XYZ file of N, CA and C in Angstrom:
459
model
N -43.702 -77.507 39.003
C -43.716 -77.300 40.437
C -44.257 -78.565 41.089
N -43.545 -79.076 42.062
C -43.964 -80.252 42.816
C -44.353 -79.838 44.223
N -45.374 -80.481 44.751
C -45.768 -80.265 46.139
C -45.451 -81.532 46.909
N -44.746 -81.360 48.006
C -44.349 -82.481 48.851
C -44.917 -82.228 50.245
N -45.566 -83.242 50.806
C -46.076 -83.149 52.173
C -45.581 -84.363 52.946
N -44.966 -84.104 54.082
C -44.494 -85.178 54.967
C -44.807 -84.778 56.398
N -45.051 -85.780 57.231
C -45.289 -85.492 58.648
C -44.596 -86.531 59.502
N -44.301 -86.112 60.727
C -43.675 -86.999 61.691
C -44.197 -86.626 63.076
N -44.421 -87.634 63.908
C -44.801 -87.408 65.300
C -43.545 -87.505 66.149
N -43.285 -86.468 66.939
C -42.096 -86.441 67.782
C -42.511 -86.496 69.245
N -41.723 -87.195 70.032
C -42.019 -87.393 71.453
C -41.422 -86.268 72.298
N -41.850 -85.037 71.988
C -41.481 -83.856 72.778
C -42.682 -82.915 72.775
N -42.766 -82.014 73.751
C -43.858 -81.031 73.762
C -43.801 -80.132 72.519
N -44.944 -79.577 72.141
C -45.021 -78.737 70.948
C -44.044 -77.566 71.034
N -43.888 -76.968 72.198
C -42.987 -75.837 72.341
C -41.537 -76.247 72.050
N -41.146 -77.426 72.491
C -39.777 -77.914 72.251
C -39.546 -78.149 70.759
N -40.494 -78.801 70.090
C -40.350 -79.058 68.650
C -40.279 -77.742 67.878
N -41.173 -76.831 68.186
C -41.191 -75.534 67.499
C -39.895 -74.764 67.754
N -39.498 -74.673 69.016
C -38.284 -73.927 69.346
C -37.080 -74.456 68.583
N -36.955 -75.793 68.503
C -35.806 -76.352 67.781
C -35.883 -75.997 66.304
N -37.079 -76.036 65.725
C -37.199 -75.737 64.297
C -36.779 -74.293 63.996
N -36.919 -73.397 64.946
C -36.523 -72.005 64.710
C -35.010 -71.820 64.760
N -34.281 -72.863 65.079
C -32.818 -72.812 65.115
C -32.279 -73.280 63.766
N -32.468 -72.449 62.758
C -32.164 -72.819 61.375
C -30.724 -73.273 61.180
N -29.813 -72.728 61.956
C -28.405 -73.071 61.788
C -28.095 -74.516 62.180
N -29.054 -75.204 62.853
C -28.859 -76.628 63.185
C -29.372 -77.547 62.080
N -30.016 -77.019 61.045
C -30.585 -77.860 59.990
C -29.580 -78.825 59.361
N -28.306 -78.434 59.174
C -27.367 -79.399 58.589
C -27.212 -80.686 59.412
N -27.591 -80.670 60.687
C -27.510 -81.875 61.515
C -28.542 -82.925 61.110
N -29.636 -82.506 60.466
C -30.669 -83.484 60.118
C -31.203 -83.356 58.692
N -30.777 -82.354 57.941
C -31.238 -82.199 56.569
C -30.130 -82.591 55.590
N -30.405 -83.639 54.829
C -29.448 -84.116 53.841
C -29.214 -83.045 52.774
N -27.965 -82.806 52.460
C -27.627 -81.857 51.405
C -27.558 -80.405 51.844
N -27.928 -80.114 53.087
C -27.819 -78.749 53.589
C -26.445 -78.625 54.245
N -25.607 -77.815 53.632
C -24.237 -77.647 54.111
C -24.169 -76.590 55.229
N -24.936 -75.498 55.045
C -24.869 -74.392 56.006
C -26.106 -73.513 55.860
N -26.555 -72.975 56.984
C -27.591 -71.940 56.984
C -27.122 -70.858 57.937
N -27.180 -69.632 57.453
C -26.867 -68.487 58.306
C -28.135 -67.666 58.487
N -28.448 -67.365 59.725
C -29.577 -66.484 60.033
C -29.063 -65.060 59.882
N -29.577 -64.327 58.911
C -29.117 -62.967 58.638
C -29.792 -61.977 59.582
N -31.108 -62.120 59.736
C -31.877 -61.321 60.686
C -33.124 -62.123 61.033
N -34.091 -61.504 61.674
C -35.263 -62.240 62.160
C -36.039 -62.950 61.055
N -35.988 -62.448 59.823
C -36.797 -63.052 58.758
C -36.006 -63.473 57.526
N -34.685 -63.422 57.576
C -33.882 -63.772 56.393
C -32.798 -64.789 56.726
N -32.655 -65.787 55.839
C -31.632 -66.811 55.991
C -30.862 -66.957 54.684
N -29.632 -67.405 54.801
C -28.797 -67.698 53.630
C -28.441 -69.183 53.692
N -28.712 -69.910 52.611
C -28.528 -71.355 52.552
C -27.399 -71.719 51.606
N -26.666 -72.763 51.963
C -25.693 -73.398 51.076
C -26.081 -74.872 51.042
N -26.394 -75.374 49.841
C -26.827 -76.762 49.696
C -25.984 -77.473 48.644
N -26.049 -78.794 48.676
C -25.361 -79.601 47.679
C -26.267 -80.769 47.327
N -26.538 -80.928 46.043
C -27.407 -82.008 45.590
C -26.843 -82.550 44.290
N -26.607 -83.851 44.256
C -26.079 -84.463 43.034
C -24.758 -83.844 42.599
N -23.944 -83.452 43.565
C -22.654 -82.853 43.257
C -22.704 -81.379 42.881
N -23.913 -80.802 42.849
C -24.069 -79.391 42.484
C -24.317 -78.563 43.743
N -23.456 -77.581 43.976
C -23.633 -76.675 45.115
C -24.451 -75.468 44.692
N -25.323 -75.036 45.588
C -26.137 -73.846 45.335
C -26.163 -73.006 46.605
N -26.256 -71.695 46.403
C -26.469 -70.769 47.502
C -27.700 -69.950 47.166
N -28.508 -69.693 48.178
C -29.699 -68.878 47.957
C -30.140 -68.255 49.266
N -30.977 -67.257 49.151
C -31.559 -66.586 50.305
C -33.037 -66.934 50.384
N -33.558 -66.942 51.599
C -34.980 -67.209 51.814
C -35.514 -66.230 52.857
N -36.800 -65.935 52.733
C -37.482 -65.037 53.664
C -38.556 -65.800 54.409
N -38.585 -65.635 55.725
C -39.663 -66.184 56.537
C -40.860 -65.252 56.332
N -41.930 -65.795 55.794
C -43.088 -64.977 55.441
C -44.173 -64.995 56.514
N -44.102 -65.966 57.403
C -45.078 -66.052 58.495
C -44.492 -66.956 59.574
N -44.656 -66.557 60.821
C -44.156 -67.371 61.917
C -44.969 -67.058 63.158
N -45.517 -68.113 63.763
C -46.306 -67.973 64.982
C -45.885 -69.067 65.954
N -45.423 -68.684 67.148
C -44.913 -69.662 68.103
C -45.851 -70.844 68.316
N -45.239 -72.030 68.272
C -45.899 -73.314 68.513
C -46.937 -73.670 67.455
N -46.999 -72.917 66.356
C -47.988 -73.181 65.314
C -47.384 -73.404 63.938
N -46.581 -72.416 63.437
C -46.142 -72.507 62.042
C -44.945 -71.630 61.745
N -44.199 -72.066 60.727
C -43.111 -71.288 60.139
C -43.263 -71.459 58.628
N -43.427 -70.334 57.910
C -43.563 -70.379 56.444
C -42.442 -69.555 55.821
N -42.014 -69.949 54.639
C -40.919 -69.251 53.963
C -41.097 -69.316 52.450
N -40.309 -68.493 51.779
C -40.196 -68.543 50.327
C -38.763 -68.182 49.959
N -38.288 -68.765 48.871
C -36.932 -68.440 48.431
C -36.949 -67.085 47.736
N -35.846 -66.360 47.893
C -35.688 -65.048 47.253
C -34.842 -65.157 45.994
N -33.994 -66.162 45.939
C -33.078 -66.351 44.823
C -32.797 -67.838 44.709
N -32.154 -68.240 43.622
C -31.792 -69.642 43.453
C -33.007 -70.500 43.179
N -32.982 -71.763 43.662
C -34.105 -72.675 43.405
C -35.416 -72.074 43.907
N -36.468 -72.178 43.104
C -37.776 -71.627 43.445
C -38.506 -72.613 44.358
N -38.689 -72.218 45.611
C -39.429 -73.075 46.534
C -40.048 -72.227 47.639
N -41.071 -72.799 48.241
C -41.761 -72.171 49.362
C -42.367 -73.294 50.188
N -42.684 -72.986 51.434
C -43.284 -74.029 52.242
C -43.738 -73.529 53.586
N -44.286 -74.465 54.337
C -44.748 -74.181 55.690
C -44.542 -75.437 56.526
N -44.087 -75.223 57.740
C -43.973 -76.292 58.735
C -44.998 -75.970 59.810
N -45.866 -76.933 60.108
C -46.870 -76.716 61.150
C -46.629 -77.679 62.306
N -47.042 -77.242 63.484
C -46.840 -77.994 64.720
C -48.194 -78.184 65.381
N -48.535 -79.446 65.655
C -49.833 -79.768 66.252
C -49.604 -80.563 67.533
N -50.104 -80.023 68.642
C -49.997 -80.708 69.932
C -50.912 -81.931 69.910
N -50.336 -83.113 70.121
C -51.134 -84.334 70.206
C -51.438 -84.669 71.665
N -50.467 -84.430 72.536
C -50.662 -84.484 73.984
C -49.514 -83.708 74.615
N -49.374 -83.759 75.926
C -48.370 -82.927 76.597
C -46.948 -83.179 76.115
N -46.668 -84.398 75.667
C -45.310 -84.755 75.269
C -45.219 -85.349 73.872
N -46.160 -85.002 73.006
C -46.135 -85.532 71.644
C -46.671 -84.470 70.686
N -45.920 -84.266 69.591
C -46.245 -83.222 68.622
C -46.180 -83.781 67.213
N -47.132 -83.414 66.389
C -47.075 -83.749 64.962
C -46.472 -82.555 64.229
N -45.398 -82.809 63.493
C -44.724 -81.789 62.692
C -44.990 -82.136 61.234
N -45.591 -81.192 60.506
C -45.940 -81.417 59.101
C -45.207 -80.411 58.230
N -44.556 -80.921 57.203
C -43.857 -80.077 56.228
C -44.631 -80.143 54.918
N -44.970 -78.977 54.382
C -45.590 -78.909 53.056
C -44.760 -77.932 52.231
N -44.218 -78.417 51.119
C -43.319 -77.595 50.310
C -43.706 -77.644 48.846
N -43.574 -76.502 48.208
C -43.700 -76.391 46.760
C -42.304 -76.142 46.227
N -41.842 -77.029 45.367
C -40.480 -76.954 44.845
C -40.524 -76.999 43.327
N -39.828 -76.060 42.704
C -39.658 -76.064 41.256
C -38.211 -76.442 40.993
N -37.955 -77.717 40.686
C -36.581 -78.170 40.519
C -35.829 -77.333 39.481
N -34.567 -77.067 39.794
C -33.724 -76.259 38.916
C -32.561 -77.108 38.456
N -32.380 -77.243 37.166
C -31.253 -78.001 36.644
C -31.593 -79.458 36.407
N -30.724 -80.121 35.692
C -30.936 -81.501 35.285
C -31.054 -82.451 36.478
N -30.103 -82.374 37.413
C -30.081 -83.311 38.547
C -31.351 -83.206 39.379
N -31.797 -81.974 39.670
C -32.995 -81.796 40.481
C -34.254 -82.279 39.750
N -34.326 -82.030 38.447
C -35.486 -82.491 37.680
C -35.557 -84.010 37.629
N -34.425 -84.670 37.431
C -34.407 -86.133 37.433
C -34.785 -86.650 38.811
N -34.230 -86.059 39.854
C -34.539 -86.469 41.230
C -36.032 -86.330 41.526
N -36.626 -85.242 41.046
C -38.055 -85.020 41.249
C -38.870 -86.100 40.546
N -38.534 -86.378 39.300
C -39.275 -87.388 38.517
C -39.169 -88.778 39.143
N -38.013 -89.077 39.754
C -37.801 -90.394 40.358
C -38.309 -90.480 41.795
N -38.847 -89.390 42.322
C -39.356 -89.389 43.691
C -38.271 -89.215 44.745
N -37.071 -88.853 44.321
C -35.971 -88.694 45.277
C -36.168 -87.498 46.201
N -36.784 -86.429 45.689
C -37.033 -85.267 46.550
C -38.006 -85.626 47.666
N -39.066 -86.387 47.326
C -40.013 -86.852 48.351
C -39.295 -87.657 49.425
N -38.442 -88.578 48.987
C -37.727 -89.432 49.936
C -36.740 -88.626 50.781
N -36.130 -87.616 50.170
C -35.190 -86.791 50.929
C -35.930 -86.049 52.044
N -37.089 -85.461 51.730
C -37.855 -84.729 52.744
C -38.333 -85.692 53.833
N -38.787 -86.867 53.425
C -39.212 -87.871 54.403
C -38.048 -88.227 55.332
N -36.858 -88.409 54.771
C -35.672 -88.703 55.573
C -35.313 -87.548 56.500
N -35.430 -86.314 55.984
C -35.137 -85.136 56.813
C -36.070 -85.079 58.017
N -37.336 -85.361 57.799
C -38.299 -85.320 58.905
C -37.996 -86.418 59.929
N -37.640 -87.606 59.437
C -37.276 -88.694 60.344
C -36.025 -88.327 61.150
N -35.042 -87.708 60.481
C -33.827 -87.298 61.189
C -34.107 -86.168 62.173
N -35.056 -85.273 61.860
C -35.447 -84.241 62.832
C -36.003 -84.909 64.087
N -36.858 -85.912 63.884
C -37.432 -86.652 65.020
C -36.307 -87.233 65.887
N -35.358 -87.900 65.256
C -34.249 -88.503 65.998
C -33.410 -87.423 66.692
N -33.176 -86.311 65.997
C -32.367 -85.220 66.528
C -32.993 -84.634 67.790
N -34.268 -84.271 67.731
C -34.903 -83.606 68.869
C -35.185 -84.593 70.007
N -35.573 -85.814 69.664
C -35.851 -86.785 70.726
C -34.577 -87.200 71.459
N -33.455 -87.296 70.737
C -32.208 -87.690 71.397
C -31.709 -86.574 72.319
N -32.004 -85.331 71.960
C -31.615 -84.185 72.792
C -32.562 -84.047 73.984
N -33.863 -84.244 73.725
C -34.871 -84.089 74.771
C -35.253 -82.646 75.042
N -34.463 -81.726 74.522
C -34.761 -80.302 74.691
C -34.186 -79.553 73.494
N -34.682 -78.369 73.292
C -34.239 -77.545 72.171
C -32.876 -76.932 72.455
N -32.169 -76.590 71.372
C -30.846 -75.965 71.520
C -30.955 -74.448 71.624
N -32.149 -73.917 71.421
C -32.397 -72.485 71.489
C -33.831 -72.232 71.058
N -34.190 -70.969 70.939
C -35.560 -70.641 70.550
C -35.626 -69.216 70.035
N -36.553 -68.991 69.126
C -36.928 -67.639 68.728
C -38.442 -67.626 68.746
N -39.023 -66.855 69.649
C -40.461 -66.890 69.890
C -41.183 -65.712 69.259
N -40.527 -65.000 68.350
C -41.150 -63.843 67.717
C -42.257 -64.224 66.757
N -43.123 -63.274 66.493
C -44.220 -63.434 65.536
C -43.869 -62.705 64.250
N -44.151 -63.330 63.132
C -44.017 -62.699 61.829
C -45.368 -62.857 61.167
N -46.058 -61.730 60.935
C -47.378 -61.796 60.304
C -47.236 -61.958 58.799
N -48.173 -62.695 58.241
C -48.237 -62.922 56.804
C -48.330 -61.571 56.089
N -47.635 -61.416 54.970
C -47.722 -60.134 54.233
C -49.176 -59.793 53.922
N -49.521 -58.557 54.110
C -50.886 -58.101 53.830
C -51.842 -58.297 54.981
N -51.378 -58.861 56.098
C -52.271 -59.087 57.254
C -52.445 -57.807 58.049
């Protein structure tokens, strides 16, 4: 299991950054290797990814979500991973977005990529592309402001 942490400061208000992140179906615009995400319901998504020529499909559950603060998830099937994205207001128009993920690479290509640091670089690139995506838009494409409490809370 590898833990990857990346952060980026975006020149938009915290609410704008958070709202855009809740639009999971836009992830293919800035996440390398993400072909499609379908929002099934408020807490479930279906992902189609491609890495090293290998396509994978899996489901994930949002395990915690609080507006302008955090979105956490875990995979239900396929590659074993979980993570949390946090949003920190730096000032009225600047937000720090931090991604922390635990990934257990599945298959030869993913294990080699992990050992070579390619997964770290991919996440770093995804965060940089998110910054470019949201800053070029200047506003979110939609929002979901619901709360999802952590299991057992």
